[in-house]
CSV table of C-alpha atoms in Angstrom, one decimal:
chain,number,residue,atom,x,y,z
Q,1,MET,CA,26.5,-17.7,31.7
Q,2,SER,CA,25.1,-17.8,28.2
Q,3,ASN,CA,23.1,-14.9,26.9
Q,4,LYS,CA,21.7,-16.7,23.9
Q,5,VAL,CA,18.0,-16.1,23.1
Q,6,VAL,CA,16.0,-18.1,20.6
Q,7,THR,CA,12.7,-16.9,19.2
Q,8,PHE,CA,10.2,-19.0,17.1
Q,9,GLY,CA,7.6,-17.9,14.7
Q,10,GLU,CA,6.8,-16.7,11.2
Q,11,ILE,CA,8.7,-14.0,9.2
Q,12,MET,CA,6.6,-12.5,6.5
Q,13,LEU,CA,7.1,-10.3,3.4
Q,14,ARG,CA,5.6,-6.9,4.2
Q,15,LEU,CA,4.2,-5.0,1.3
Q,16,ALA,CA,3.2,-1.4,2.0
Q,17,PRO,CA,2.2,1.6,-0.1
Q,18,GLU,CA,4.4,4.6,0.1
Q,19,GLY,CA,3.7,7.0,2.9
Q,20,TYR,CA,0.0,7.3,3.7
Q,21,TYR,CA,-1.4,6.1,0.4
Q,22,ARG,CA,-4.4,3.8,0.7
Q,23,PHE,CA,-4.4,0.3,-0.9
Q,24,VAL,CA,-7.0,1.4,-3.5
Q,25,GLN,CA,-4.9,4.4,-4.7
Q,26,THR,CA,-1.4,3.0,-4.9
Q,27,ASN,CA,0.3,1.4,-7.8
Q,28,SER,CA,3.5,0.4,-6.1
Q,29,TYR,CA,4.5,-1.3,-2.8
Q,30,GLY,CA,7.7,-1.2,-0.7
Q,31,ALA,CA,8.9,-4.6,0.3
Q,32,THR,CA,10.5,-5.4,3.7
Q,33,PHE,CA,10.3,-8.3,6.1
Q,34,GLY,CA,8.9,-8.7,9.6
Q,35,GLY,CA,7.1,-10.8,12.1
Q,36,GLY,CA,6.6,-10.8,15.9
Q,37,GLU,CA,9.3,-13.1,17.0
Q,38,ALA,CA,11.7,-12.1,14.2
Q,39,ASN,CA,11.4,-8.5,15.3
Q,40,VAL,CA,12.3,-9.5,18.9
Q,41,ALA,CA,15.4,-11.4,17.6
Q,42,VAL,CA,16.5,-8.3,15.7
Q,43,SER,CA,16.1,-6.1,18.8
Q,44,LEU,CA,18.3,-8.4,20.9
Q,45,ALA,CA,20.9,-8.7,18.2
Q,46,ASN,CA,21.1,-5.0,18.0
Q,47,TYR,CA,21.7,-4.9,21.8
Q,48,GLY,CA,24.7,-7.2,21.3
Q,49,TYR,CA,23.1,-10.5,22.2
Q,50,ASP,CA,23.4,-13.8,20.5
Q,51,ALA,CA,19.9,-14.0,19.2
Q,52,GLY,CA,18.6,-16.8,17.0
Q,53,PHE,CA,15.4,-17.0,15.0
Q,54,VAL,CA,13.7,-20.3,14.2
Q,55,THR,CA,11.1,-20.8,11.4
Q,56,LYS,CA,10.6,-22.7,8.2
Q,57,LEU,CA,11.1,-20.9,4.9
Q,58,PRO,CA,11.1,-22.1,1.2
Q,59,SER,CA,14.4,-22.6,-0.4
Q,60,HIS,CA,13.7,-20.1,-3.2
Q,61,GLU,CA,15.0,-16.6,-3.5
Q,62,ILE,CA,12.1,-14.9,-1.6
Q,63,GLY,CA,12.8,-17.3,1.3
Q,64,GLN,CA,16.5,-16.4,1.1
Q,65,SER,CA,15.7,-12.7,1.1
Q,66,ALA,CA,13.8,-13.2,4.4
Q,67,VAL,CA,16.9,-15.0,5.8
Q,68,ASN,CA,19.2,-12.2,4.5
Q,69,SER,CA,17.0,-9.5,6.2
Q,70,LEU,CA,17.8,-11.1,9.5
Q,71,ARG,CA,21.4,-11.8,8.9
Q,72,GLN,CA,22.2,-8.2,8.2
Q,73,PHE,CA,21.4,-7.4,11.8
Q,74,GLY,CA,23.5,-10.4,13.1
Q,75,VAL,CA,20.6,-12.7,13.9
Q,76,ASP,CA,21.6,-16.4,13.9
Q,77,THR,CA,19.6,-18.0,11.1
Q,78,SER,CA,21.4,-21.4,11.2
Q,79,LYS,CA,18.4,-23.3,12.7
Q,80,ILE,CA,15.9,-22.0,10.1
Q,81,VAL,CA,14.5,-25.0,8.3
Q,82,ARG,CA,14.2,-24.8,4.5
Q,83,GLY,CA,11.2,-26.3,2.7
Q,84,GLY,CA,7.6,-25.7,1.8
Q,85,ASP,CA,6.3,-23.5,-1.0
Q,86,ARG,CA,5.7,-19.9,0.1
Q,87,VAL,CA,6.6,-17.0,2.3
Q,88,GLY,CA,3.6,-15.5,4.1
Q,89,ILE,CA,2.7,-11.9,3.1
Q,90,TYR,CA,1.0,-9.1,4.8
Q,91,PHE,CA,-0.1,-5.9,3.3
Q,92,LEU,CA,0.0,-2.7,5.5
Q,93,GLU,CA,-1.9,0.5,4.9
Q,94,LYS,CA,-0.7,3.1,7.4
Q,95,GLY,CA,-3.4,5.1,9.2
Q,96,ALA,CA,-3.3,8.8,9.7
Q,97,SER,CA,-5.2,11.1,12.1
Q,98,GLN,CA,-8.6,9.4,12.8
Q,99,ARG,CA,-8.2,6.8,10.0
Q,100,PRO,CA,-6.8,3.5,11.4
Q,101,SER,CA,-4.0,1.4,9.9
Q,102,LYS,CA,-5.1,-1.7,8.1
Q,103,VAL,CA,-3.5,-5.1,7.7
Q,104,ILE,CA,-4.5,-7.7,5.1
Q,105,TYR,CA,-2.9,-11.2,5.5
Q,106,ASP,CA,-2.0,-13.5,2.6
Q,107,ARG,CA,-0.3,-16.2,4.6
Q,108,ALA,CA,-2.3,-19.3,4.2
Q,109,GLY,CA,-0.2,-22.3,3.2
Q,110,SER,CA,3.1,-20.6,4.1
Q,111,SER,CA,6.1,-22.9,4.9
Q,112,ILE,CA,5.8,-22.4,8.7
Q,113,ALA,CA,2.0,-23.0,8.6
Q,114,THR,CA,2.6,-26.3,7.0
Q,115,ALA,CA,5.5,-27.4,9.2
Q,116,THR,CA,5.6,-30.6,11.1
Q,117,ALA,CA,7.1,-31.6,14.5
Q,118,GLU,CA,9.8,-33.5,12.6
Q,119,ASP,CA,11.1,-30.3,11.1
Q,120,PHE,CA,12.5,-29.1,14.4
Q,121,ASP,CA,15.1,-30.7,16.7
Q,122,TRP,CA,14.6,-28.7,19.9
Q,123,ASP,CA,17.5,-30.5,21.7
Q,124,ASP,CA,19.8,-29.1,19.0
Q,125,ILE,CA,18.1,-25.7,18.8
Q,126,PHE,CA,18.3,-25.1,22.5
Q,127,GLU,CA,21.9,-26.0,22.9
Q,128,GLY,CA,23.5,-23.3,25.1
Q,129,VAL,CA,20.3,-21.2,25.1
Q,130,LYS,CA,19.1,-19.2,28.2
Q,131,TRP,CA,15.8,-17.7,27.0
Q,132,PHE,CA,13.1,-18.8,24.6
Q,133,HIS,CA,10.4,-16.5,23.2
Q,134,PHE,CA,7.3,-17.0,21.2
Q,135,THR,CA,4.0,-15.1,20.7
Q,136,GLY,CA,0.3,-16.0,20.4
Q,137,ILE,CA,0.5,-15.4,16.7
Q,138,THR,CA,2.5,-18.6,16.0
Q,139,PRO,CA,0.1,-21.2,17.5
Q,140,ALA,CA,-2.7,-19.4,15.7
Q,141,LEU,CA,-1.2,-20.5,12.4
Q,142,GLY,CA,-2.7,-24.0,12.9
Q,143,SER,CA,-3.0,-26.9,15.3
Q,144,ASN,CA,0.2,-28.4,13.9
Q,145,VAL,CA,2.2,-25.2,14.7
Q,146,ALA,CA,0.5,-25.0,18.2
Q,147,ASP,CA,1.7,-28.6,18.8
Q,148,ILE,CA,5.3,-27.6,17.8
Q,149,CYS,CA,5.1,-24.6,20.2
Q,150,LEU,CA,4.0,-26.9,23.0
Q,151,GLU,CA,6.8,-29.3,22.3
Q,152,ALA,CA,9.3,-26.4,22.3
Q,153,CYS,CA,7.9,-25.1,25.6
Q,154,LYS,CA,8.1,-28.5,27.3
Q,155,LYS,CA,11.7,-29.0,26.1
Q,156,ALA,CA,12.6,-25.5,27.3
Q,157,ARG,CA,11.2,-26.2,30.7
Q,158,GLU,CA,13.0,-29.5,30.9
Q,159,LYS,CA,16.3,-27.7,30.1
Q,160,GLY,CA,15.7,-24.9,32.6
Q,161,ILE,CA,15.4,-22.3,29.8
Q,162,ILE,CA,13.4,-19.1,30.7
Q,163,VAL,CA,10.2,-18.9,28.5
Q,164,SER,CA,8.5,-15.7,27.6
Q,165,CYS,CA,5.3,-15.3,25.6
Q,166,ASP,CA,3.6,-12.2,24.2
Q,167,LEU,CA,-0.1,-13.1,24.1
Q,168,ASN,CA,-0.6,-11.1,20.8
Q,169,TYR,CA,-4.2,-12.0,20.0
Q,170,ARG,CA,-5.0,-11.7,16.3
Q,171,ASN,CA,-8.7,-12.0,15.5
Q,172,LYS,CA,-8.0,-12.5,11.8
Q,173,LEU,CA,-6.2,-15.8,12.7
Q,174,TRP,CA,-8.5,-17.5,15.2
Q,175,SER,CA,-11.4,-17.1,17.6
Q,176,LYS,CA,-11.1,-16.0,21.2
Q,177,GLU,CA,-12.4,-19.4,22.4
Q,178,GLU,CA,-9.7,-21.2,20.4
Q,179,ALA,CA,-7.0,-18.8,21.5
Q,180,GLY,CA,-8.0,-19.3,25.2
Q,181,LYS,CA,-7.9,-23.0,24.9
Q,182,VAL,CA,-4.6,-23.3,23.1
Q,183,MET,CA,-2.8,-20.5,24.9
Q,184,GLY,CA,-4.0,-21.8,28.3
Q,185,LYS,CA,-2.0,-25.0,27.7
Q,186,LEU,CA,1.1,-23.1,26.5
Q,187,CYS,CA,1.0,-20.6,29.3
Q,188,GLU,CA,1.6,-23.4,31.9
Q,189,TYR,CA,5.2,-23.4,30.6
Q,190,VAL,CA,5.7,-19.6,30.5
Q,191,ASP,CA,7.7,-17.7,33.0
Q,192,VAL,CA,7.3,-14.1,31.7
Q,193,CYS,CA,4.0,-13.1,30.1
Q,194,ILE,CA,3.7,-10.0,28.0
Q,195,SER,CA,0.3,-8.5,27.2
Q,196,ASN,CA,-1.3,-5.3,25.9
Q,197,GLU,CA,-4.4,-3.6,27.2
Q,198,GLU,CA,-6.7,-6.0,25.3
Q,199,ASP,CA,-5.0,-9.4,25.1
Q,200,ALA,CA,-5.7,-10.7,28.6
Q,201,ASN,CA,-9.4,-10.0,28.1
Q,202,ASP,CA,-9.5,-11.4,24.5
Q,203,VAL,CA,-7.6,-14.6,25.3
Q,204,PHE,CA,-8.5,-15.3,28.9
Q,205,GLY,CA,-11.5,-13.1,29.7
Q,206,ILE,CA,-9.5,-11.1,32.3
Q,207,LYS,CA,-10.5,-7.5,31.9
Q,208,ALA,CA,-9.3,-4.2,33.5
Q,209,SER,CA,-12.0,-2.1,35.2
Q,210,ASP,CA,-12.9,1.3,33.9
Q,211,THR,CA,-11.0,0.9,30.6
Q,212,ASP,CA,-12.3,1.4,27.1
Q,213,VAL,CA,-9.5,1.2,24.6
Q,214,THR,CA,-11.9,2.3,21.7
Q,215,SER,CA,-12.5,5.6,23.4
Q,216,GLY,CA,-8.9,5.9,24.5
Q,217,GLU,CA,-9.7,5.6,28.2
Q,218,VAL,CA,-7.1,3.4,29.9
Q,219,ASN,CA,-7.2,3.0,33.7
Q,220,TYR,CA,-3.7,2.1,34.7
Q,221,GLU,CA,-4.7,0.9,38.2
Q,222,GLY,CA,-7.1,-1.7,36.7
Q,223,TYR,CA,-4.2,-3.5,35.2
Q,224,LYS,CA,-2.8,-4.4,38.6
Q,225,GLU,CA,-5.7,-6.8,39.0
Q,226,VAL,CA,-5.2,-8.2,35.4
Q,227,ALA,CA,-1.5,-8.9,36.1
Q,228,ARG,CA,-2.2,-10.5,39.5
Q,229,LYS,CA,-5.0,-12.7,38.0
Q,230,LEU,CA,-2.7,-13.8,35.2
Q,231,ALA,CA,0.1,-14.7,37.5
Q,232,GLU,CA,-2.1,-16.6,39.9
Q,233,ARG,CA,-3.7,-18.6,37.1
Q,234,PHE,CA,-0.6,-19.7,35.3
Q,235,GLY,CA,2.3,-19.2,37.9
Q,236,PHE,CA,4.0,-16.5,35.8
Q,237,LYS,CA,7.1,-15.1,37.5
Q,238,LYS,CA,6.6,-11.7,35.8
Q,239,VAL,CA,3.7,-10.1,33.9
Q,240,ALA,CA,4.3,-7.0,31.7
Q,241,ILE,CA,1.4,-5.1,30.2
Q,242,THR,CA,1.8,-2.3,27.7
Q,243,LEU,CA,-0.6,0.6,28.1
Q,244,ARG,CA,-1.4,2.5,24.9
Q,245,THR,CA,-3.8,5.4,25.0
Q,246,SER,CA,-4.8,6.2,21.4
Q,247,ILE,CA,-5.4,9.8,20.7
Q,248,SER,CA,-5.3,9.2,17.0
Q,249,ALA,CA,-3.5,7.0,14.5
Q,250,ASN,CA,-0.6,9.4,14.6
Q,251,ASP,CA,-0.5,10.3,18.3
Q,252,ASN,CA,-0.5,7.9,21.2
Q,253,LYS,CA,0.4,7.9,24.9
Q,254,TRP,CA,2.7,5.0,25.7
Q,255,ALA,CA,3.5,3.4,29.1
Q,256,ALA,CA,3.7,-0.1,30.7
Q,257,MET,CA,3.5,-1.9,34.0
Q,258,LEU,CA,5.5,-4.8,35.4
Q,259,TYR,CA,4.3,-7.1,38.1
Q,260,ASP,CA,6.9,-9.4,39.7
Q,261,GLY,CA,4.6,-11.4,42.0
Q,262,ASN,CA,5.1,-8.9,44.8
Q,263,ASP,CA,4.9,-5.3,43.6
Q,264,TYR,CA,3.7,-3.3,40.6
Q,265,TYR,CA,6.0,-1.0,38.7
Q,266,PHE,CA,4.7,1.7,36.2
Q,267,SER,CA,6.9,3.4,33.7
Q,268,LYS,CA,6.8,7.0,32.8
Q,269,THR,CA,4.3,7.9,30.0
Q,270,TYR,CA,5.5,9.1,26.6
Q,271,LEU,CA,3.5,11.1,24.2
Q,272,MET,CA,4.5,9.7,20.8
Q,273,HIS,CA,4.1,11.0,17.3
Q,274,ILE,CA,4.1,7.8,15.3
Q,275,VAL,CA,6.1,7.1,12.1
Q,276,ASP,CA,5.3,3.3,12.1
Q,277,ARG,CA,3.6,1.4,15.0
Q,278,VAL,CA,3.9,-2.1,13.6
Q,279,GLY,CA,6.4,-4.0,15.7
Q,280,GLY,CA,5.8,-1.7,18.7
Q,281,GLY,CA,4.9,-4.5,21.0
Q,282,ASP,CA,7.7,-6.7,19.8
Q,283,SER,CA,10.3,-3.9,20.5
Q,284,PHE,CA,8.8,-3.8,24.0
Q,285,GLY,CA,9.3,-7.5,24.4
Q,286,GLY,CA,12.9,-7.3,23.1
Q,287,GLY,CA,13.7,-4.5,25.6
Q,288,LEU,CA,12.1,-6.4,28.5
Q,289,ILE,CA,14.0,-9.6,27.7
Q,290,TYR,CA,17.3,-7.7,27.5
Q,291,ALA,CA,16.7,-5.9,30.8
Q,292,CYS,CA,15.7,-9.1,32.5
Q,293,MET,CA,18.8,-10.9,31.2
Q,294,GLU,CA,21.0,-8.0,32.3
Q,295,ASN,CA,19.5,-8.3,35.8
Q,296,TYR,CA,18.1,-4.8,35.9
Q,297,GLY,CA,15.9,-3.9,38.8
Q,298,PRO,CA,12.1,-4.0,38.1
Q,299,GLN,CA,11.7,-0.2,37.7
Q,300,GLU,CA,14.7,0.0,35.5
Q,301,THR,CA,13.5,-3.0,33.5
Q,302,ILE,CA,10.1,-1.5,32.7
Q,303,GLU,CA,11.6,1.9,31.9
Q,304,PHE,CA,14.1,0.3,29.4
Q,305,ALA,CA,11.4,-1.8,27.7
Q,306,VAL,CA,9.0,1.2,27.3
Q,307,ALA,CA,11.8,3.5,26.1
Q,308,ALA,CA,12.9,0.9,23.5
Q,309,SER,CA,9.4,0.6,22.2
Q,310,CYS,CA,8.8,4.3,22.2
Q,311,LEU,CA,11.8,4.7,19.9
Q,312,LYS,CA,10.6,1.9,17.6
Q,313,HIS,CA,7.4,4.0,16.8
Q,314,SER,CA,9.7,6.5,15.1
Q,315,ILE,CA,11.3,3.9,12.8
Q,316,GLU,CA,10.0,2.7,9.4
Q,317,GLY,CA,9.6,-1.1,9.1
Q,318,ASP,CA,9.0,-3.9,11.6
Q,319,PHE,CA,12.5,-4.0,13.1
Q,320,ASN,CA,13.6,-1.8,16.0
Q,321,MET,CA,17.0,-0.5,14.8
Q,322,VAL,CA,18.3,1.2,18.0
Q,323,SER,CA,21.2,0.7,20.4
Q,324,VAL,CA,21.3,0.1,24.1
Q,325,ASP,CA,22.8,3.6,24.6
Q,326,GLU,CA,20.0,5.2,22.6
Q,327,VAL,CA,17.4,3.4,24.8
Q,328,LYS,CA,19.2,4.3,28.0
Q,329,LYS,CA,19.4,7.9,27.0
Q,330,LEU,CA,15.6,8.1,26.5
Q,331,ALA,CA,14.8,6.1,29.6
Q,332,GLY,CA,17.1,8.5,31.5
Q,333,GLY,CA,15.0,11.4,30.6
Q,334,ASP,CA,16.4,12.9,27.3
Q,335,SER,CA,13.3,12.9,25.1
Q,336,SER,CA,14.0,16.3,23.4
Q,337,GLY,CA,14.8,14.8,20.0
Q,338,ARG,CA,17.5,17.4,19.6
Q,339,VAL,CA,20.2,16.9,16.9
Q,340,GLN,CA,23.2,15.1,18.2
Q,341,ARG,CA,26.5,16.4,16.8
């Protein structure tokens, strides 16, 4: 059985001041690449899977640099379409203590945002593929990209490919009303839904009781109802919800829940000191997909996904550069961080 996964979305140039410098005080930026679905592909490639990423990038050197950033981790870039004028950019200012991180987008008119349905041959892209993943960020780029996502989901369903979606609501890209309408159509084709504490409420108005993410109060039990309502509305086979309790920008508690249509499974909770939280949700998605494809039991699946994501918070950049063994070691209870030699 094939273990090939394809993800579809935008990879961007990430420009970030060194350390904890603010935008207004820096005079230099470190350049790396990242983006929701690209981050998932890198995770899966690092776990030894055949992971392909699909997007559209300009044929100039910056576009090629984005391709190269994926290739170095073994991601299949052969279905990336070349064309258009620009690579989307996001600027990241890392938060510290009570000062939150900030993201400023400069992505309007990027190659993928101006793509058309004719750019992508899904019959060809999905040849030998077992799993397809996208996030709510991609259809938010424009109605044309939302239509491409819908075409991909329909083709995946036709071919019996498992479809996963991370709701990933971004209020800088579209309104809650627009997100609910577009994601509602797409979710009809989704088998595995991934959400965080806020996404289900932002996109579909499904809210957990006794939870206030701003004050850091997260009522785990309330998310059972959220998962059940999501599954009933769209027919999801699985719903996974990450549960982040923010103590400060540097310190979070991190856990998750998995609902398989019958029972609810909660992971252990990690207290994390954060190096870089961007890509944290994507690393959870990558871990979840891997565990599902490996036919792990539901408790083992959610433990693996949460441990993978916990480790990502300790790594600079968008990509989660960890191995299966490292994730299993943490999931198995070794969270000491002691030197290995």
